[in-house]
Amino acid sequence: MAGIHIRNIEDYNEAYALSINNPEKFWEDIASEFQWKKPWTKTLEWNFIEPKIKWFEGGVLNITENCLDRHLESAADKLALIWEPNEIEGSTLKYTYSGLHKEVCRMANVLKELGVKKGDRICIYMPMVPELTFALLACARIGAIHCVIFAGFSADSIAGRINDCGCSVVITSESMSRGNKKIALKTIIDEAIDQCQTVEKVLVFADTKSTVQLKKNRDYLYIDLASNASDVCPAEPMDAEDPLFILYTSGSTGKPKGVVHTCGGYMVYAGYTFANVFQYKHPEIFWCTADIGWVTGHTYSLYGPLLNGATTLIFEGIPTYPAPDRFWKIIEKHKVNIFYTAPTAIRSLMCEGTEIIEPYDLSSLKVLGSVGEPINEEAWHWYNENIGNSDCPLTDTWWQTETGGIMIASIAGITPSVPAHAGLPLPGIQPVLLDADGKELEGNDVEGYLAIKFPWPGILRTTWGDHERCRLNYFDTFKGYYFSGDGAKRTAEGLYRIIGRVDDVINVSGHRFGTAEIENAINESAHIIESAVVGYPHDIKGQGIYAFVIASSKDSDPELLKKEAEEMVMKYIGKIARLDKIQVVSGLPKTRSGKIMRRILRKIAEGEINNLGDTSTLLDPGVVDLIIKGVV
Ligand code: WTA
């Protein structure tokens, strides 16, 4: 994709200017670098009021042809995928482009055999194994809509997603290894499906046949079906605006929303941003540590690299298993050139000291990336100096599940990279900062609500089954804009610095949870009458979860109540939303109209009790003192 590369600051300036002055021409040039079965007839149709956004209408394509088939002529033997297992003594697996192509086609044929058709929703609940990548691409090959559920969500969470998207087939694994734990995924899936009507078939990966419990006429072992399946499968022609995948993400309202991305626009945006932000050059090895269960894994472990014919490394384990040098070992072993991880991982590895890094040769590294939450200056410097040897451009990439790909970031080595600043918008991205009345803040050195005023190809199109929810969540707060839910500063130099969420979303280790979602889970307990959850600064996780709970009976044992609250969160959301602090309280600060004053609870959770602001308008101001007494 030679024509789309930014190689110096002049290229950036030129691309950015064109993308503002003539966005359609700008994106047409980029889109034409991809392989289309039929060219599009209308580049863009949009309004942010309904909202209605269509890119490359009339165009027909299949993203897997762009990820795989297109590279076969010139790079069939190039490595597409390297897999590093959880166990250090386990075997690394490698797939060339032609090998991956065959695996994807084989699995696509297995799915067809199970009756999967274009437009069907397929939920995928799997560990980070190569078969997970085959599963996503196999769905895309035949036009089924994949919906990956991170393998840390509980049966209830899975059921909620399956029921919301009306999924007919689930792809899972018997179990998953994560550090020194083994988790029985299939059992969790069975429990989830008990609450669902739409699931007809379950496709199961297993190491040993004998141990899996299979339900007759519903569950099938992959290995049984794959042995007869052909490794040739034509790619389904997809309209540019056909959905490619659904990914559930939390917002400020109760239930997670199914963010919908489409085939054409997502492909163009994933491919373009990968090529430029990381300045990938053949035959470099790119490693994004995110799980494919999150959007970062979708766009930068899988689609972005493959669209560019790159080699992508995926890792099943955790950074600290069997020892906290695992990342550095893998970088040395595979001579990784580009490393993309999250601030929470960096902070947890910082605690281990630099002696642990010293034995490793990290000189293959050329570019470092960060994603998921604001990276604090200390972590930025540590990452830059100890991992990058102060010699690798560091790109702090701001984006969201809803944006499909990176929006604001340093183009590695080309546009400014300042500690704790995401930097300049990528070409095609028009960010604005708004005041509370929705007025654009002009000039630099300003702070406000971060919104985007013009569509880009990777923007979400809807939330599955409920377009109004999409409108209300992203397009209603500030009319005519896409609102990110984040606050940001624009510095004197015009660089963006993300401050964090301004809505009721907590970002724990780079993962989003709505406070209402967690409260709903806790409130399921018969012993808890009400709860309020807020985020507070956490050294490793960025934000921790602080829950205030009220017992339904005066003589409940506070320790049991805390356990109960924890269990509810495990049951209804999953282990990843673990509560960090739980405080049993007798009441919550509320306005006279009954609204919980989270601002006050946040201050208490942060320990800022001398700075609570005006509490006199509360229904019962005394309640604040009681809570504080419990805290200190
Ligand atoms: C936060 C992850 C600051 C932000 C790709 C956003 C960031 C939310 C950064 C999206 C960053 C992500 N600097 N904040 N570089 N990257 N965020 O949907 O609050 O899981 O709104 O997408 O993470 O999280 P999501």
CSV table of N, CA, C and O in Angstrom, one decimal, residues 64 66-69 71-72 75-84 92-104 130 133-134 137 274 280 282-288 292 300-315 334:
chain,number,residue,atom,x,y,z
A,64,THR,N,-11.1,-10.5,4.1
A,64,THR,CA,-10.1,-11.6,4.2
A,64,THR,C,-9.3,-11.7,2.9
A,64,THR,O,-8.1,-12.1,3.0
A,66,ASN,N,-8.3,-9.2,1.4
A,66,ASN,CA,-7.3,-8.1,1.6
A,66,ASN,C,-6.3,-8.5,2.7
A,66,ASN,O,-5.2,-8.0,2.6
A,67,CYS,N,-6.7,-9.3,3.6
A,67,CYS,CA,-5.8,-9.7,4.7
A,67,CYS,C,-4.9,-10.9,4.2
A,67,CYS,O,-3.8,-11.0,4.7
A,68,LEU,N,-5.4,-11.7,3.4
A,68,LEU,CA,-4.7,-13.0,3.0
A,68,LEU,C,-4.5,-13.2,1.5
A,68,LEU,O,-3.3,-13.1,1.1
A,69,ASP,N,-5.5,-13.4,0.8
A,69,ASP,CA,-5.3,-13.8,-0.7
A,69,ASP,C,-4.4,-12.8,-1.4
A,69,ASP,O,-3.6,-13.2,-2.2
A,71,HIS,N,-1.9,-11.2,-0.5
A,71,HIS,CA,-0.5,-11.3,-0.3
A,71,HIS,C,0.1,-12.6,-0.8
A,71,HIS,O,1.3,-12.8,-0.8
A,72,LEU,N,-0.8,-13.5,-1.3
A,72,LEU,CA,-0.3,-14.8,-1.6
A,72,LEU,C,0.7,-14.8,-2.8
A,72,LEU,O,1.6,-15.6,-2.9
A,75,ALA,N,3.9,-12.9,-1.3
A,75,ALA,CA,4.5,-13.2,0.1
A,75,ALA,C,3.8,-14.4,0.7
A,75,ALA,O,3.6,-14.4,1.9
A,76,ALA,N,3.6,-15.4,-0.1
A,76,ALA,CA,2.9,-16.6,0.4
A,76,ALA,C,3.7,-17.2,1.6
A,76,ALA,O,3.1,-17.7,2.6
A,77,ASP,N,5.0,-17.1,1.5
A,77,ASP,CA,5.8,-17.8,2.5
A,77,ASP,C,6.2,-16.9,3.7
A,77,ASP,O,7.0,-17.2,4.6
A,78,LYS,N,5.8,-15.6,3.6
A,78,LYS,CA,6.1,-14.7,4.7
A,78,LYS,C,5.3,-15.1,5.9
A,78,LYS,O,4.2,-15.5,5.8
A,79,LEU,N,5.9,-14.9,7.1
A,79,LEU,CA,5.1,-15.2,8.3
A,79,LEU,C,4.0,-14.2,8.5
A,79,LEU,O,4.3,-13.0,8.5
A,80,ALA,N,2.8,-14.7,8.7
A,80,ALA,CA,1.7,-13.8,9.0
A,80,ALA,C,1.5,-13.8,10.5
A,80,ALA,O,1.3,-12.7,11.1
A,81,LEU,N,1.7,-14.9,11.2
A,81,LEU,CA,1.3,-15.0,12.6
A,81,LEU,C,2.3,-15.8,13.4
A,81,LEU,O,2.7,-16.9,12.9
A,82,ILE,N,2.7,-15.3,14.5
A,82,ILE,CA,3.6,-16.0,15.4
A,82,ILE,C,2.8,-16.1,16.7
A,82,ILE,O,2.3,-15.1,17.2
A,83,TRP,N,2.8,-17.3,17.3
A,83,TRP,CA,2.0,-17.5,18.5
A,83,TRP,C,2.9,-18.0,19.6
A,83,TRP,O,3.7,-18.9,19.5
A,84,GLU,N,2.9,-17.3,20.7
A,84,GLU,CA,3.7,-17.6,21.9
A,84,GLU,C,2.8,-18.1,23.0
A,84,GLU,O,1.9,-17.4,23.4
A,92,THR,N,6.3,-22.6,20.2
A,92,THR,CA,5.8,-21.5,19.5
A,92,THR,C,5.2,-22.0,18.2
A,92,THR,O,5.7,-23.0,17.6
A,93,LEU,N,4.1,-21.4,17.7
A,93,LEU,CA,3.6,-21.8,16.4
A,93,LEU,C,3.7,-20.6,15.5
A,93,LEU,O,3.5,-19.5,15.8
A,94,LYS,N,4.0,-21.0,14.2
A,94,LYS,CA,4.1,-19.9,13.2
A,94,LYS,C,3.3,-20.3,12.0
A,94,LYS,O,3.3,-21.5,11.6
A,95,TYR,N,2.7,-19.3,11.4
A,95,TYR,CA,1.9,-19.5,10.2
A,95,TYR,C,2.3,-18.5,9.1
A,95,TYR,O,2.3,-17.3,9.4
A,96,THR,N,2.6,-19.1,7.9
A,96,THR,CA,2.9,-18.2,6.8
A,96,THR,C,1.5,-17.6,6.3
A,96,THR,O,0.4,-18.1,6.7
A,97,TYR,N,1.6,-16.7,5.4
A,97,TYR,CA,0.3,-16.2,4.8
A,97,TYR,C,-0.4,-17.3,4.1
A,97,TYR,O,-1.6,-17.4,4.2
A,98,SER,N,0.3,-18.2,3.4
A,98,SER,CA,-0.4,-19.3,2.7
A,98,SER,C,-1.0,-20.3,3.8
A,98,SER,O,-2.1,-20.8,3.6
A,99,GLY,N,-0.2,-20.5,4.8
A,99,GLY,CA,-0.7,-21.4,5.9
A,99,GLY,C,-1.9,-20.9,6.6
A,99,GLY,O,-2.9,-21.6,6.8
A,100,LEU,N,-1.9,-19.6,6.9
A,100,LEU,CA,-3.0,-19.0,7.6
A,100,LEU,C,-4.3,-19.0,6.7
A,100,LEU,O,-5.4,-19.2,7.1
A,101,HIS,N,-4.0,-18.7,5.4
A,101,HIS,CA,-5.1,-18.7,4.4
A,101,HIS,C,-5.8,-20.1,4.4
A,101,HIS,O,-7.0,-20.1,4.5
A,102,LYS,N,-5.0,-21.1,4.4
A,102,LYS,CA,-5.6,-22.5,4.4
A,102,LYS,C,-6.5,-22.7,5.7
A,102,LYS,O,-7.6,-23.2,5.6
A,103,GLU,N,-5.9,-22.3,6.8
A,103,GLU,CA,-6.6,-22.6,8.1
A,103,GLU,C,-7.9,-21.8,8.1
A,103,GLU,O,-8.9,-22.3,8.6
A,104,VAL,N,-7.8,-20.6,7.6
A,104,VAL,CA,-9.1,-19.8,7.7
A,104,VAL,C,-10.1,-20.4,6.7
A,104,VAL,O,-11.3,-20.5,7.1
A,130,PRO,N,-3.9,-19.5,18.2
A,130,PRO,CA,-4.1,-19.2,16.8
A,130,PRO,C,-5.5,-19.4,16.2
A,130,PRO,O,-6.0,-18.6,15.4
A,133,THR,N,-7.7,-16.5,16.0
A,133,THR,CA,-7.6,-15.6,14.8
A,133,THR,C,-8.3,-16.3,13.6
A,133,THR,O,-8.9,-15.6,12.8
A,134,PHE,N,-8.1,-17.6,13.5
A,134,PHE,CA,-8.8,-18.3,12.4
A,134,PHE,C,-10.3,-18.0,12.5
A,134,PHE,O,-11.0,-17.8,11.5
A,137,LEU,N,-11.4,-14.6,11.3
A,137,LEU,CA,-11.3,-14.4,9.8
A,137,LEU,C,-12.2,-15.4,9.1
A,137,LEU,O,-12.7,-15.1,8.0
A,274,PHE,N,-2.7,1.4,10.9
A,274,PHE,CA,-1.6,0.5,11.3
A,274,PHE,C,-0.3,0.9,10.5
A,274,PHE,O,0.8,1.1,11.1
A,280,TYR,N,5.2,0.7,10.1
A,280,TYR,CA,5.7,-0.6,9.8
A,280,TYR,C,6.4,-0.8,8.5
A,280,TYR,O,6.0,-0.2,7.5
A,282,HIS,N,8.4,-3.8,6.1
A,282,HIS,CA,8.7,-5.2,5.9
A,282,HIS,C,10.2,-5.5,6.2
A,282,HIS,O,11.0,-4.7,5.8
A,283,PRO,N,10.6,-6.6,6.7
A,283,PRO,CA,9.7,-7.7,7.3
A,283,PRO,C,9.6,-7.6,8.8
A,283,PRO,O,9.8,-8.6,9.5
A,284,GLU,N,9.3,-6.4,9.3
A,284,GLU,CA,9.3,-6.3,10.8
A,284,GLU,C,8.3,-7.2,11.5
A,284,GLU,O,7.3,-7.6,10.9
A,285,ILE,N,8.6,-7.4,12.7
A,285,ILE,CA,7.7,-8.2,13.6
A,285,ILE,C,7.0,-7.2,14.5
A,285,ILE,O,7.6,-6.4,15.2
A,286,PHE,N,5.6,-7.3,14.5
A,286,PHE,CA,4.8,-6.4,15.3
A,286,PHE,C,4.1,-7.2,16.4
A,286,PHE,O,3.6,-8.2,16.2
A,287,TRP,N,4.2,-6.6,17.6
A,287,TRP,CA,3.6,-7.3,18.7
A,287,TRP,C,2.7,-6.4,19.5
A,287,TRP,O,3.2,-5.4,20.1
A,288,CYS,N,1.4,-6.7,19.4
A,288,CYS,CA,0.4,-5.9,20.2
A,288,CYS,C,0.0,-6.9,21.3
A,288,CYS,O,-0.4,-8.0,21.0
A,292,ILE,N,-7.5,-10.4,21.9
A,292,ILE,CA,-8.4,-10.2,20.8
A,292,ILE,C,-9.8,-9.9,21.2
A,292,ILE,O,-10.7,-9.5,20.5
A,300,TYR,N,-5.4,-4.2,15.9
A,300,TYR,CA,-3.9,-4.1,15.8
A,300,TYR,C,-3.2,-5.5,16.1
A,300,TYR,O,-2.0,-5.5,15.9
A,301,SER,N,-3.9,-6.5,16.6
A,301,SER,CA,-3.3,-7.8,16.6
A,301,SER,C,-3.6,-8.5,15.3
A,301,SER,O,-2.9,-9.4,14.9
A,302,LEU,N,-4.7,-8.2,14.8
A,302,LEU,CA,-5.2,-9.0,13.6
A,302,LEU,C,-5.4,-8.2,12.3
A,302,LEU,O,-4.5,-8.3,11.4
A,303,TYR,N,-6.4,-7.4,12.2
A,303,TYR,CA,-6.8,-6.9,10.9
A,303,TYR,C,-5.7,-5.9,10.4
A,303,TYR,O,-5.3,-6.0,9.2
A,304,GLY,N,-5.3,-4.9,11.2
A,304,GLY,CA,-4.3,-3.9,10.7
A,304,GLY,C,-3.1,-4.5,10.2
A,304,GLY,O,-2.7,-4.3,9.0
A,305,PRO,N,-2.4,-5.4,11.0
A,305,PRO,CA,-1.2,-6.0,10.5
A,305,PRO,C,-1.4,-6.9,9.2
A,305,PRO,O,-0.7,-6.8,8.2
A,306,LEU,N,-2.5,-7.7,9.2
A,306,LEU,CA,-2.6,-8.6,8.0
A,306,LEU,C,-3.0,-7.8,6.8
A,306,LEU,O,-2.6,-8.1,5.7
A,307,LEU,N,-3.8,-6.7,7.0
A,307,LEU,CA,-4.1,-5.9,5.8
A,307,LEU,C,-2.8,-5.3,5.2
A,307,LEU,O,-2.8,-5.1,4.0
A,308,ASN,N,-1.8,-5.2,6.0
A,308,ASN,CA,-0.5,-4.6,5.5
A,308,ASN,C,0.5,-5.7,5.2
A,308,ASN,O,1.7,-5.4,4.9
A,309,GLY,N,0.1,-7.0,5.2
A,309,GLY,CA,1.0,-8.1,4.9
A,309,GLY,C,2.1,-8.2,6.0
A,309,GLY,O,3.2,-8.6,5.7
A,310,ALA,N,1.9,-7.7,7.2
A,310,ALA,CA,2.9,-7.7,8.2
A,310,ALA,C,2.9,-9.0,9.0
A,310,ALA,O,2.1,-9.9,8.8
A,311,THR,N,3.9,-9.2,9.8
A,311,THR,CA,4.0,-10.4,10.7
A,311,THR,C,3.5,-9.9,12.1
A,311,THR,O,4.1,-9.0,12.7
A,312,THR,N,2.4,-10.6,12.6
A,312,THR,CA,1.9,-10.2,13.9
A,312,THR,C,2.1,-11.3,14.9
A,312,THR,O,2.0,-12.5,14.6
A,313,LEU,N,2.5,-10.9,16.1
A,313,LEU,CA,2.8,-11.9,17.1
A,313,LEU,C,1.6,-11.8,18.1
A,313,LEU,O,1.2,-10.7,18.5
A,314,ILE,N,1.1,-12.9,18.5
A,314,ILE,CA,0.1,-12.9,19.6
A,314,ILE,C,0.6,-13.8,20.8
A,314,ILE,O,1.4,-14.8,20.5
A,315,PHE,N,0.2,-13.5,22.0
A,315,PHE,CA,0.7,-14.2,23.2
A,315,PHE,C,-0.5,-14.6,24.0
A,315,PHE,O,-1.4,-13.8,24.3
A,334,HIS,N,12.0,-13.3,19.6
A,334,HIS,CA,11.4,-13.2,18.2
A,334,HIS,C,11.9,-11.9,17.5
A,334,HIS,O,11.5,-11.5,16.5
